[in-house]
PDB file of C-alpha atoms in Angstrom:
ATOM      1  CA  UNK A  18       0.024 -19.552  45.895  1.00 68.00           C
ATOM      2  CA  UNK A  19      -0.995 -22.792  44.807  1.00 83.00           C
ATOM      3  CA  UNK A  20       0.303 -24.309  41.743  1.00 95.00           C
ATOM      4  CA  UNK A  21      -1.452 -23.287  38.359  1.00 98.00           C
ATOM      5  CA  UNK A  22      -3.330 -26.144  36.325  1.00 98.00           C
ATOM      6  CA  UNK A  23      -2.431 -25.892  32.709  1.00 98.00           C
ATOM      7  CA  UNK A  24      -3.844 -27.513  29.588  1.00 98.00           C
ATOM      8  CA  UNK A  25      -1.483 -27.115  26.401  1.00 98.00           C
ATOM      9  CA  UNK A  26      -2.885 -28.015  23.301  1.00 98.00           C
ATOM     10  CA  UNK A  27      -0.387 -28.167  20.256  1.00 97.00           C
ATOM     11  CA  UNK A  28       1.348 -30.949  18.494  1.00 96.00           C
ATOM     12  CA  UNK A  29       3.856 -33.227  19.394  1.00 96.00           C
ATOM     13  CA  UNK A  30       6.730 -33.542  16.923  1.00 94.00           C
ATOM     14  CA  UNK A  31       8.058 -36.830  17.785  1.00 92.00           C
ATOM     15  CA  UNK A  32      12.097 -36.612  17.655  1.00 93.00           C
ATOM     16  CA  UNK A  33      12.281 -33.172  17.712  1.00 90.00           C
ATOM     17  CA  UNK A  34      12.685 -30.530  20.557  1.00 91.00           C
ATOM     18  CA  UNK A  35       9.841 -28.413  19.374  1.00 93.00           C
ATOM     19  CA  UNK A  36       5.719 -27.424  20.122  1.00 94.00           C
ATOM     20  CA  UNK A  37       4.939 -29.992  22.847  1.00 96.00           C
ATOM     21  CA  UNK A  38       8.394 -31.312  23.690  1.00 96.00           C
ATOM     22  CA  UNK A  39       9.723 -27.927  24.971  1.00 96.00           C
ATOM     23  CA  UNK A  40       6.292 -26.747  26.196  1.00 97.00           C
ATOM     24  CA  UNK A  41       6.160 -29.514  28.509  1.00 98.00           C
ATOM     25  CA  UNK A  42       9.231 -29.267  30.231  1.00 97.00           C
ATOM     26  CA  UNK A  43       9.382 -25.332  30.202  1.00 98.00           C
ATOM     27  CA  UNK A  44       5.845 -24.989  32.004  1.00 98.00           C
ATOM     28  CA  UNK A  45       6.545 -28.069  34.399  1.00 98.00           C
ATOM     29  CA  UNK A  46      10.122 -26.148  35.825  1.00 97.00           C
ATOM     30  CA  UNK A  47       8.251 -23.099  36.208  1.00 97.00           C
ATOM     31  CA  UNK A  48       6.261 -24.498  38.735  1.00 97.00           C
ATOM     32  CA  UNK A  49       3.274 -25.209  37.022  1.00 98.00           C
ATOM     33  CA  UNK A  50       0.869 -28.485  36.692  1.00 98.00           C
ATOM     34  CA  UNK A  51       0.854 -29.398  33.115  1.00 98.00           C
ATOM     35  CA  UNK A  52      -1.527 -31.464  31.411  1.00 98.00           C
ATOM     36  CA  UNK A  53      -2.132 -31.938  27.394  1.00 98.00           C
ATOM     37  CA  UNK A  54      -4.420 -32.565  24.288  1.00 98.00           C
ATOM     38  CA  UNK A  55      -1.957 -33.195  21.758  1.00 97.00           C
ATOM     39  CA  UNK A  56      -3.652 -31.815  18.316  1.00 96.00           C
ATOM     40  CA  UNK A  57      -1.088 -34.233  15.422  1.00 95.00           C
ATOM     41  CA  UNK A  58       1.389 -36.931  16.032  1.00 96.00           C
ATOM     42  CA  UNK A  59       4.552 -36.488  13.976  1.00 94.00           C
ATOM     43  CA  UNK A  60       8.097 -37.976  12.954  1.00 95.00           C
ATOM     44  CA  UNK A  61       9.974 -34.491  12.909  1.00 92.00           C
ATOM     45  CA  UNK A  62       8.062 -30.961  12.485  1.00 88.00           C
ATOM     46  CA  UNK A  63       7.504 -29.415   8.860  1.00 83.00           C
ATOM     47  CA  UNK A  64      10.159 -27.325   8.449  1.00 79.00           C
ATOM     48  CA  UNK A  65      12.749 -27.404   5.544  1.00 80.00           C
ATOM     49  CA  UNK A  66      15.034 -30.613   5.347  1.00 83.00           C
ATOM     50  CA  UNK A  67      12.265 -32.718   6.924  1.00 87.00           C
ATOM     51  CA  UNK A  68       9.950 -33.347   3.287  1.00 85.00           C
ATOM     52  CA  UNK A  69       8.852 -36.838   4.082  1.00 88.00           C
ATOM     53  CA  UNK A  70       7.922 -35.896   7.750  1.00 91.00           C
ATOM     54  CA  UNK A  71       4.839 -38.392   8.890  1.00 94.00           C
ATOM     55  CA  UNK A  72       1.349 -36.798  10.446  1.00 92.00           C
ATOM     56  CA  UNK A  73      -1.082 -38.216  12.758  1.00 95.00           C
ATOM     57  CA  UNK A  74      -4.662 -35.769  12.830  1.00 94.00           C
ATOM     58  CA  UNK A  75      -5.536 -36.518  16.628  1.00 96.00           C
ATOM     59  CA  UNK A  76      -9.072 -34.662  16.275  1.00 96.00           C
ATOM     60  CA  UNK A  77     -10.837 -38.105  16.128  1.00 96.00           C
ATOM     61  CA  UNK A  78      -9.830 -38.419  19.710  1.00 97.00           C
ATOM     62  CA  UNK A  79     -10.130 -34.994  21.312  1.00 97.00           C
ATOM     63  CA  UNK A  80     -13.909 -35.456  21.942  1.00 97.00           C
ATOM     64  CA  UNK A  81     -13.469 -38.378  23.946  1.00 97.00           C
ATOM     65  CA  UNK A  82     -10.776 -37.245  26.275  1.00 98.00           C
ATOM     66  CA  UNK A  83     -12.843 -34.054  26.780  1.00 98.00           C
ATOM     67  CA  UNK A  84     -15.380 -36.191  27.325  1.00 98.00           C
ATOM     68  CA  UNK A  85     -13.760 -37.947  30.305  1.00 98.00           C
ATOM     69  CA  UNK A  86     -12.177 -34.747  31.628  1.00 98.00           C
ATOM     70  CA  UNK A  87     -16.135 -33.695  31.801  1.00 98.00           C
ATOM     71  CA  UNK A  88     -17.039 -36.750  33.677  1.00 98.00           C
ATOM     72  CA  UNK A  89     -14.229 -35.534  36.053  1.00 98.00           C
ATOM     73  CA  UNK A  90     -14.751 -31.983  36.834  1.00 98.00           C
ATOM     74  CA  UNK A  91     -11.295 -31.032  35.474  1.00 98.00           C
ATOM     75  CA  UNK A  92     -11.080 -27.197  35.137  1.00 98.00           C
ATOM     76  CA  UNK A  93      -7.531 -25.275  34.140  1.00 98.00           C
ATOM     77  CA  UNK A  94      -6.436 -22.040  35.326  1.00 98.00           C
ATOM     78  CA  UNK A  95      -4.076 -21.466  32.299  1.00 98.00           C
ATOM     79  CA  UNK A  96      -4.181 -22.428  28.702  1.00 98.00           C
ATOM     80  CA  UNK A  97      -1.780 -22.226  25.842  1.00 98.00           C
ATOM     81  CA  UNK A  98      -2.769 -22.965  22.522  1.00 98.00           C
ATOM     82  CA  UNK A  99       0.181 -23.782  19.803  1.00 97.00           C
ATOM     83  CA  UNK A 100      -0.232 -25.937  16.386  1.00 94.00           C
ATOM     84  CA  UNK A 101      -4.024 -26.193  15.433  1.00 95.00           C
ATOM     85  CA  UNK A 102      -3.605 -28.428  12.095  1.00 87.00           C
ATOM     86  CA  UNK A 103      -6.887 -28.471  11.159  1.00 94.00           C
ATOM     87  CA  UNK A 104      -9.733 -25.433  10.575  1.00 95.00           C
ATOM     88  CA  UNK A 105     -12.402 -27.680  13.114  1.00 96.00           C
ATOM     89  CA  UNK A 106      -9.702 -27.818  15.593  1.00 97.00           C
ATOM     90  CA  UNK A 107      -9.090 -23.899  15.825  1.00 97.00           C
ATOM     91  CA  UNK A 108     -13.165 -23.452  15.931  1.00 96.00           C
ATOM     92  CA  UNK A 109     -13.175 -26.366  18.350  1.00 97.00           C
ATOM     93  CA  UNK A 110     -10.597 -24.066  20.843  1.00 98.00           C
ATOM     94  CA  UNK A 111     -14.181 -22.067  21.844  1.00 96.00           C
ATOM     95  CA  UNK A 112     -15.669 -24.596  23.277  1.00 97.00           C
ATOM     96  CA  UNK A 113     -12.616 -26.230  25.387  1.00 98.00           C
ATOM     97  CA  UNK A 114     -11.527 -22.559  26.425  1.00 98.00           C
ATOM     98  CA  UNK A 115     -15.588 -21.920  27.485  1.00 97.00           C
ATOM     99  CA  UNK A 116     -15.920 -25.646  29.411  1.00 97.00           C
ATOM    100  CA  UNK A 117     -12.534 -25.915  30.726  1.00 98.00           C
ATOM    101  CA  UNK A 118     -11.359 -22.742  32.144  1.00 98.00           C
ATOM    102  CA  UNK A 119     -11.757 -22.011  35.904  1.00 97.00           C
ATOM    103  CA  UNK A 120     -13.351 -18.313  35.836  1.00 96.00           C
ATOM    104  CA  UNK A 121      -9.690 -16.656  36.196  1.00 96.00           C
ATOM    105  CA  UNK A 122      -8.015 -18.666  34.110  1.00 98.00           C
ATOM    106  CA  UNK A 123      -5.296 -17.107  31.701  1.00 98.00           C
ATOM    107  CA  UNK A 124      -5.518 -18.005  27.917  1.00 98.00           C
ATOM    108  CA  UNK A 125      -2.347 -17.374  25.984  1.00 98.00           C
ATOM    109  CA  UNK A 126      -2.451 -18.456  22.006  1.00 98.00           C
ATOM    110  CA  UNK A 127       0.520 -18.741  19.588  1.00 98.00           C
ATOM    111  CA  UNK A 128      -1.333 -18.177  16.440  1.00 97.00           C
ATOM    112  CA  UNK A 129       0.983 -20.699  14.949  1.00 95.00           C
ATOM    113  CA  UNK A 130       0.401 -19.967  10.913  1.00 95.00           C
ATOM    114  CA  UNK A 131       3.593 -19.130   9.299  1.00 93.00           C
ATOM    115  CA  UNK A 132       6.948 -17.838   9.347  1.00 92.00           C
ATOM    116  CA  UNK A 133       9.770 -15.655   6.885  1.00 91.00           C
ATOM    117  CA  UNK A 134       6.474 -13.824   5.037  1.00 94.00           C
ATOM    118  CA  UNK A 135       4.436 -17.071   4.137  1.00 93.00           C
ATOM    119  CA  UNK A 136       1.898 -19.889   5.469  1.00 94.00           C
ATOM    120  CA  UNK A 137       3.285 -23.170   6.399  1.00 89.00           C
ATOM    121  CA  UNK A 138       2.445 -26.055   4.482  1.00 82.00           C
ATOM    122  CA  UNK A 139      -1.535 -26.924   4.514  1.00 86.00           C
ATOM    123  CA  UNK A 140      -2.245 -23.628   5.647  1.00 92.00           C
ATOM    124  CA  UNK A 141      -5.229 -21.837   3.704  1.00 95.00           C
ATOM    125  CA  UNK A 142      -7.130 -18.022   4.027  1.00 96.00           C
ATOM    126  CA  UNK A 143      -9.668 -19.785   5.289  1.00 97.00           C
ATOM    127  CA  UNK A 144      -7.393 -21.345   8.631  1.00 97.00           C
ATOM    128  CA  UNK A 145      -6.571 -17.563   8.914  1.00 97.00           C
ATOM    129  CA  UNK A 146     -10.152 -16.318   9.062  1.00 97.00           C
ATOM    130  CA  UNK A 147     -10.867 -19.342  11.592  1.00 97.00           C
ATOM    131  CA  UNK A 148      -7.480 -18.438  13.753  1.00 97.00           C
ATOM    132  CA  UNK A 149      -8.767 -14.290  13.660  1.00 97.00           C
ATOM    133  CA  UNK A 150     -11.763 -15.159  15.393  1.00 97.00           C
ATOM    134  CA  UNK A 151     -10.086 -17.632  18.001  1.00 97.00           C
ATOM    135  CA  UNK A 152      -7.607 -14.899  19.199  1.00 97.00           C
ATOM    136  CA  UNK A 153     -10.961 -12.904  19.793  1.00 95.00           C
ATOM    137  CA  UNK A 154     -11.187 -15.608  23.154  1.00 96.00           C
ATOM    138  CA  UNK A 155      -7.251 -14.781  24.290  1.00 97.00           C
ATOM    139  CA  UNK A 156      -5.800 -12.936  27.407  1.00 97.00           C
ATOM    140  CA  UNK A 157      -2.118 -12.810  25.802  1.00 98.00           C
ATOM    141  CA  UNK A 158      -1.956 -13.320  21.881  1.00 98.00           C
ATOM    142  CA  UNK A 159       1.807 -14.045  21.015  1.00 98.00           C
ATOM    143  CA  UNK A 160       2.361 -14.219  17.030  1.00 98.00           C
ATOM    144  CA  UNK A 161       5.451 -13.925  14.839  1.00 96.00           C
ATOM    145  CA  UNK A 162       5.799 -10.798  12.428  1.00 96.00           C
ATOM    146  CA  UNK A 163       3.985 -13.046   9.506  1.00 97.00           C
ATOM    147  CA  UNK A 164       1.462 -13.939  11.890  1.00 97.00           C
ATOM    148  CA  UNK A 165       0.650 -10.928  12.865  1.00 97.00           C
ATOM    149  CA  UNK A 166       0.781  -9.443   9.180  1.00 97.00           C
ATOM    150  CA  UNK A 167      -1.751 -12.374   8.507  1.00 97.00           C
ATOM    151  CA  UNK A 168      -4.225 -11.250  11.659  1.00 97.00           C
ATOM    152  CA  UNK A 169      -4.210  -7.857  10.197  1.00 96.00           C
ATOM    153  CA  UNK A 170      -3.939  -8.032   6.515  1.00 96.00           C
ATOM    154  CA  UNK A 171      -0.733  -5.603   6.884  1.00 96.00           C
ATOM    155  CA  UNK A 172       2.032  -6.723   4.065  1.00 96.00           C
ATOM    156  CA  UNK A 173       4.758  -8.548   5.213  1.00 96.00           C
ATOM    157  CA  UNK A 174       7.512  -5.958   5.491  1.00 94.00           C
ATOM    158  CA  UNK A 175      11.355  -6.888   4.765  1.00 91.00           C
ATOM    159  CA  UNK A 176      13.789  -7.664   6.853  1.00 88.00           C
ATOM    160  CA  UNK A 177      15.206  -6.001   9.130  1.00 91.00           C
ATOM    161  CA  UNK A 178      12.176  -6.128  11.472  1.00 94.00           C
ATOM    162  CA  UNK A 179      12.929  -3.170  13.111  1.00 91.00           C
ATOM    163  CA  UNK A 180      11.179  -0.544  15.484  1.00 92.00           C
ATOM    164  CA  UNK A 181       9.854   1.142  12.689  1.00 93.00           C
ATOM    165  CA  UNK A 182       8.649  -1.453  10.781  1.00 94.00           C
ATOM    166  CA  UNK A 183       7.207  -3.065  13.974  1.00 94.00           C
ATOM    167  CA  UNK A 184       5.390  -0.347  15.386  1.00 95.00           C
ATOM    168  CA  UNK A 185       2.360  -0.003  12.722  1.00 95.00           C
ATOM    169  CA  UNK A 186       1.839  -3.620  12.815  1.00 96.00           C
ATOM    170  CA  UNK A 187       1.529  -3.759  16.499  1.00 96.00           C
ATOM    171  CA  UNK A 188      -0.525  -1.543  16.874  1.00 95.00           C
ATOM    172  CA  UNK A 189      -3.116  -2.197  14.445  1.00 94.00           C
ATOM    173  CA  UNK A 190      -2.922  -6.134  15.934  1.00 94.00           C
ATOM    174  CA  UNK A 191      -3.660  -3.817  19.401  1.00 92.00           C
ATOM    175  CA  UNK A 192      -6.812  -2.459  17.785  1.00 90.00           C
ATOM    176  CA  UNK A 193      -8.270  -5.315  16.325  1.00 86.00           C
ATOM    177  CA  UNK A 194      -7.186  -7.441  19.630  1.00 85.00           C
ATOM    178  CA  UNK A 195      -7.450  -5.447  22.799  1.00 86.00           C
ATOM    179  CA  UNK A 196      -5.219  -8.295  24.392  1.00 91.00           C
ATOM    180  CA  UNK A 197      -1.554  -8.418  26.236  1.00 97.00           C
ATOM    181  CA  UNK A 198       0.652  -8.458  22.779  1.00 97.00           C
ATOM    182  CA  UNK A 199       3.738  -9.918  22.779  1.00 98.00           C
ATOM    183  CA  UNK A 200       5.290  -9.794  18.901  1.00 97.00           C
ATOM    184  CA  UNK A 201       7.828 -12.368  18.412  1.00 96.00           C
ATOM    185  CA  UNK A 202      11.193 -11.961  15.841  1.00 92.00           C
ATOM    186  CA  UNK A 203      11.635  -7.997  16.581  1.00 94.00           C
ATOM    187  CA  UNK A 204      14.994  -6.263  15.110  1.00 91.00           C
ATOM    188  CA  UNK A 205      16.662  -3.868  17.542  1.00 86.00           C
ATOM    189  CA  UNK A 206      19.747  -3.323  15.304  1.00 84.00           C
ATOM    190  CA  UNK A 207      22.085  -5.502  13.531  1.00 82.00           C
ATOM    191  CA  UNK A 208      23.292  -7.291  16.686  1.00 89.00           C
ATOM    192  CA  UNK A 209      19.840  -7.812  18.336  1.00 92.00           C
ATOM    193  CA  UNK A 210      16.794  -9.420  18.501  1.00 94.00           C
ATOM    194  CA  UNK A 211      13.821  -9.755  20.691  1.00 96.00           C
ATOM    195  CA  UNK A 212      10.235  -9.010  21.144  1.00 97.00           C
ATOM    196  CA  UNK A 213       7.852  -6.261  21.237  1.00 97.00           C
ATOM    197  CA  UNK A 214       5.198  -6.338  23.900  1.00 97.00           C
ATOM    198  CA  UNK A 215       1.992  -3.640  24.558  1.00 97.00           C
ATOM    199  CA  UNK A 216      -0.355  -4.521  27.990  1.00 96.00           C
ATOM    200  CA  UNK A 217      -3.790  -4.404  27.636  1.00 95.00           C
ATOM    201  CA  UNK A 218      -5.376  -1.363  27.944  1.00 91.00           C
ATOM    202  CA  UNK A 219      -2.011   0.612  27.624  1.00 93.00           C
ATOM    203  CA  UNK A 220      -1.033   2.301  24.619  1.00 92.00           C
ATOM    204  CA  UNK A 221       3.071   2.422  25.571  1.00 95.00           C
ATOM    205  CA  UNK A 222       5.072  -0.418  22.941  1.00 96.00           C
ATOM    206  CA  UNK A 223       7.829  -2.024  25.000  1.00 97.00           C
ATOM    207  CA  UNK A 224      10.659  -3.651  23.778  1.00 97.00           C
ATOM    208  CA  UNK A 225      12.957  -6.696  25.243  1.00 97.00           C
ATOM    209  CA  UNK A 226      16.559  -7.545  23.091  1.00 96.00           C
ATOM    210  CA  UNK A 227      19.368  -9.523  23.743  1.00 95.00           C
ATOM    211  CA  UNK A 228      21.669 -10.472  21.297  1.00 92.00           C
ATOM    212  CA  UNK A 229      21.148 -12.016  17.766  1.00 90.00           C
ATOM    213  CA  UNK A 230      23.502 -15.289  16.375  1.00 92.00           C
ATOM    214  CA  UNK A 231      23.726 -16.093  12.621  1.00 89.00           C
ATOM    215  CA  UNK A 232      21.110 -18.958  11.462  1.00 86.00           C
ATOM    216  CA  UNK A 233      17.506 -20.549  11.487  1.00 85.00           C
ATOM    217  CA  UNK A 234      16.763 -22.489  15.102  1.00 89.00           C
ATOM    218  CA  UNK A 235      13.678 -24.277  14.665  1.00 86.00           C
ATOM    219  CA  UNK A 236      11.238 -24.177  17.977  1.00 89.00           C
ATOM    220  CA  UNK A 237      12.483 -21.181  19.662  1.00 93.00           C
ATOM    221  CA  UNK A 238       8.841 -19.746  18.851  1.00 93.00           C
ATOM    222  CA  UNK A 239       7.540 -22.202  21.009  1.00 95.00           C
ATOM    223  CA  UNK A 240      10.062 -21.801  23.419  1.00 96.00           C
ATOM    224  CA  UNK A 241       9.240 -18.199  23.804  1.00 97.00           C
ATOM    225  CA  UNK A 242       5.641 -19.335  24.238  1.00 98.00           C
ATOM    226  CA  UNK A 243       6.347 -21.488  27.266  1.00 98.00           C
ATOM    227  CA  UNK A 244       8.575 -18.944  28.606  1.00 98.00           C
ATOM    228  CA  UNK A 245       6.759 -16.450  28.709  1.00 98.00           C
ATOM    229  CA  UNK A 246       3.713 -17.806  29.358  1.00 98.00           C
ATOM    230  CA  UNK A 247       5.321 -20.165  32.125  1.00 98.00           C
ATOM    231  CA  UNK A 248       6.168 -16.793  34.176  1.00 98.00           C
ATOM    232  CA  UNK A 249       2.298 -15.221  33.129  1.00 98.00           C
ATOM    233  CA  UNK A 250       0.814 -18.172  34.994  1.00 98.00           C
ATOM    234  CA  UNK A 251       3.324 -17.132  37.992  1.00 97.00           C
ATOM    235  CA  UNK A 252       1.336 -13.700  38.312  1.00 97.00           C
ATOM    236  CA  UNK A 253       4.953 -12.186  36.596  1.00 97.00           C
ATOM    237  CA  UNK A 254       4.312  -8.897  34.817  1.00 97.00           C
ATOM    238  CA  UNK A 255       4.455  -9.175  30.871  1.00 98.00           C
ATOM    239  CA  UNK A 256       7.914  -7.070  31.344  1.00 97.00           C
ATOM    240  CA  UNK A 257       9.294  -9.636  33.316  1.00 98.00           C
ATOM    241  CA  UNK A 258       7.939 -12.541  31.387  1.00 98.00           C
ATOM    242  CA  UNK A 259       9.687 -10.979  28.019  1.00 98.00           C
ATOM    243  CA  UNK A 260      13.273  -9.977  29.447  1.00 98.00           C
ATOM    244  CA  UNK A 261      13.588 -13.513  30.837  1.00 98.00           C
ATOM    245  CA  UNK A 262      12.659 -15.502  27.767  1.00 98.00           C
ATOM    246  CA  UNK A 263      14.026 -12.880  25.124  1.00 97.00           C
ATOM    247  CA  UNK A 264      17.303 -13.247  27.342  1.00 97.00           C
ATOM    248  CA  UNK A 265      16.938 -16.947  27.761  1.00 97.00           C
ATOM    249  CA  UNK A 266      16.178 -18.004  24.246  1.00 96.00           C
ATOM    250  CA  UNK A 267      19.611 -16.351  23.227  1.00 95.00           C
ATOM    251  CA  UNK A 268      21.451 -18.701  25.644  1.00 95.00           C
ATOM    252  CA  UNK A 269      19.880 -21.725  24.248  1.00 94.00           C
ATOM    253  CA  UNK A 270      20.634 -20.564  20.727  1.00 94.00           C
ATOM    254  CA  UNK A 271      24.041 -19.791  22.057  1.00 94.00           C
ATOM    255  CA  UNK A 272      24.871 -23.612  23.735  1.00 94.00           C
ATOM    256  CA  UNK A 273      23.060 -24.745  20.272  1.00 92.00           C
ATOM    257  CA  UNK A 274      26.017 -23.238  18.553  1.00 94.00           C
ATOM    258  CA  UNK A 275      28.775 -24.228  20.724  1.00 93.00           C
ATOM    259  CA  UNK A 276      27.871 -27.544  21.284  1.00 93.00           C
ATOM    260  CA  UNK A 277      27.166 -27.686  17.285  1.00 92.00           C
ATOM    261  CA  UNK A 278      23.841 -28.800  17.694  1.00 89.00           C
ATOM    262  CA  UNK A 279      21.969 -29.469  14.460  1.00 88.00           C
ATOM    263  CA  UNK A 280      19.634 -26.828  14.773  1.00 85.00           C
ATOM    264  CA  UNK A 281      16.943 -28.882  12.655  1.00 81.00           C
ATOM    265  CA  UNK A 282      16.158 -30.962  16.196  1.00 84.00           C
TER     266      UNK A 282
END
């Protein structure tokens, strides 16, 4: 099998091990040939305890380097789309998946939007309209519970985010995307956490836990994206792909804690 070429597109936050900084060296180990459009430059990402965080809107340059990648033939057999900051560069994701895809290539999107029931700062209806029709053009679709609440107008249920609050949501995401589904932040009971995942096609839910430590660990979404999609571009099943980065993602959380990480980097 020769080695995958894969674009990621997402932002890189500068100092912290998040979107492009763990995509990067999570796709690379697993054997695939990375490349990157980097959407935003910035100092730290935009979660809580980083309010004077610094941001760099890259979209004056992304026609240029596509430009030269045209000139050059450059096609990708895998792409993963992250952080989108702007509603011209989700409808601009059309295009580059359209021009820059060999004809089997895989696209996975992390409709990055929001977490714990609201939008992240910047974040309007109308970037959720834009990202709806953009997951129209993915292979694998892999959203948080408020992401997918937003892609489906379902309310954002409490926590826990258990089986049977799950379920509904999932499948009406299934109906309105008939995509691989892999929902992120899923509640198996009090002492586990994981994913819920449905195949295209298939109408069986599947579920991959492990277990669940006490806090907030910023870019573990985005580690689960490059884990999962890492073993996708491998020709791994979507079963595999989950149990190794549900699995994995609770060891990293796990050193975080025992090495007493600041969990803000």
């Amino acid at each position: 099998m020769k080695q995958p070429r894969i674009l990621v597109i997402q932002d890189i936050s500068a100092s912290c091990r998040i979107s492009m900084n763990v995509a990067v060296p999570i796709l690379s180990c697993l054997e695939n040939w990375v490349s990157i459009l980097p959407t935003a430059l910035l100092s730290t990402h935009t979660g809580k305890g980083f309010e004077d965080y610094t941001f760099l809107d890259l979209s004056a340059e992304i026609p240029a380097i596509l430009n030269h990648w045209r000139s050059l033939g450059i096609k990708f057999d895998g792409i993963v789309i992250g952080y989108l900051g702007s509603i011209e560069q989700i409808k601009l994701m059309e295009s580059i998946i359209k021009q820059f895809s060999t004809e089997e290539a895989l696209i996975v999107v992390d409709p990055v939007m929001g977490d714990h029931g609201t939008l992240y700062p910047g974040f309007t209806s109308e970037h959720v309209e834009a990202m709806r029709k953009l997951c129209q053009f993915a292979d694998v679709l892999i959203p948080n519970v408020t992401e997918a609440c937003l892609l489906t107008e379902i309310n954002y249920p409490e926590k826990p985010h258990n089986i049977e609050k799950i379920e509904p949501i999932i499948r009406k995401l299934t109906d309105k995307n008939n995509r691989n589904i892999v929902l992120s932040g899923v509640t198996g009971n009090e002492r586990q956490v994981g994913a819920a995942f449905i195949s295209k096609g298939s109408s069986k839910i599947h579920y991959a836990f492990s277990e669940v430590y006490p806090g907030h660990f910023d870019g573990v979404g985005d580690l689960f994206t490059s884990v999962v999609a890492g073993f996708l571009f491998q020709k791994h099943s979507l079963k595999r792909a989950n149990e190794v980065a549900v699995n994995y993602i609770s060891r990293v959380v796990k050193r975080t804690i025992e090495d007493q990480i600041d969990p803000l980097y």
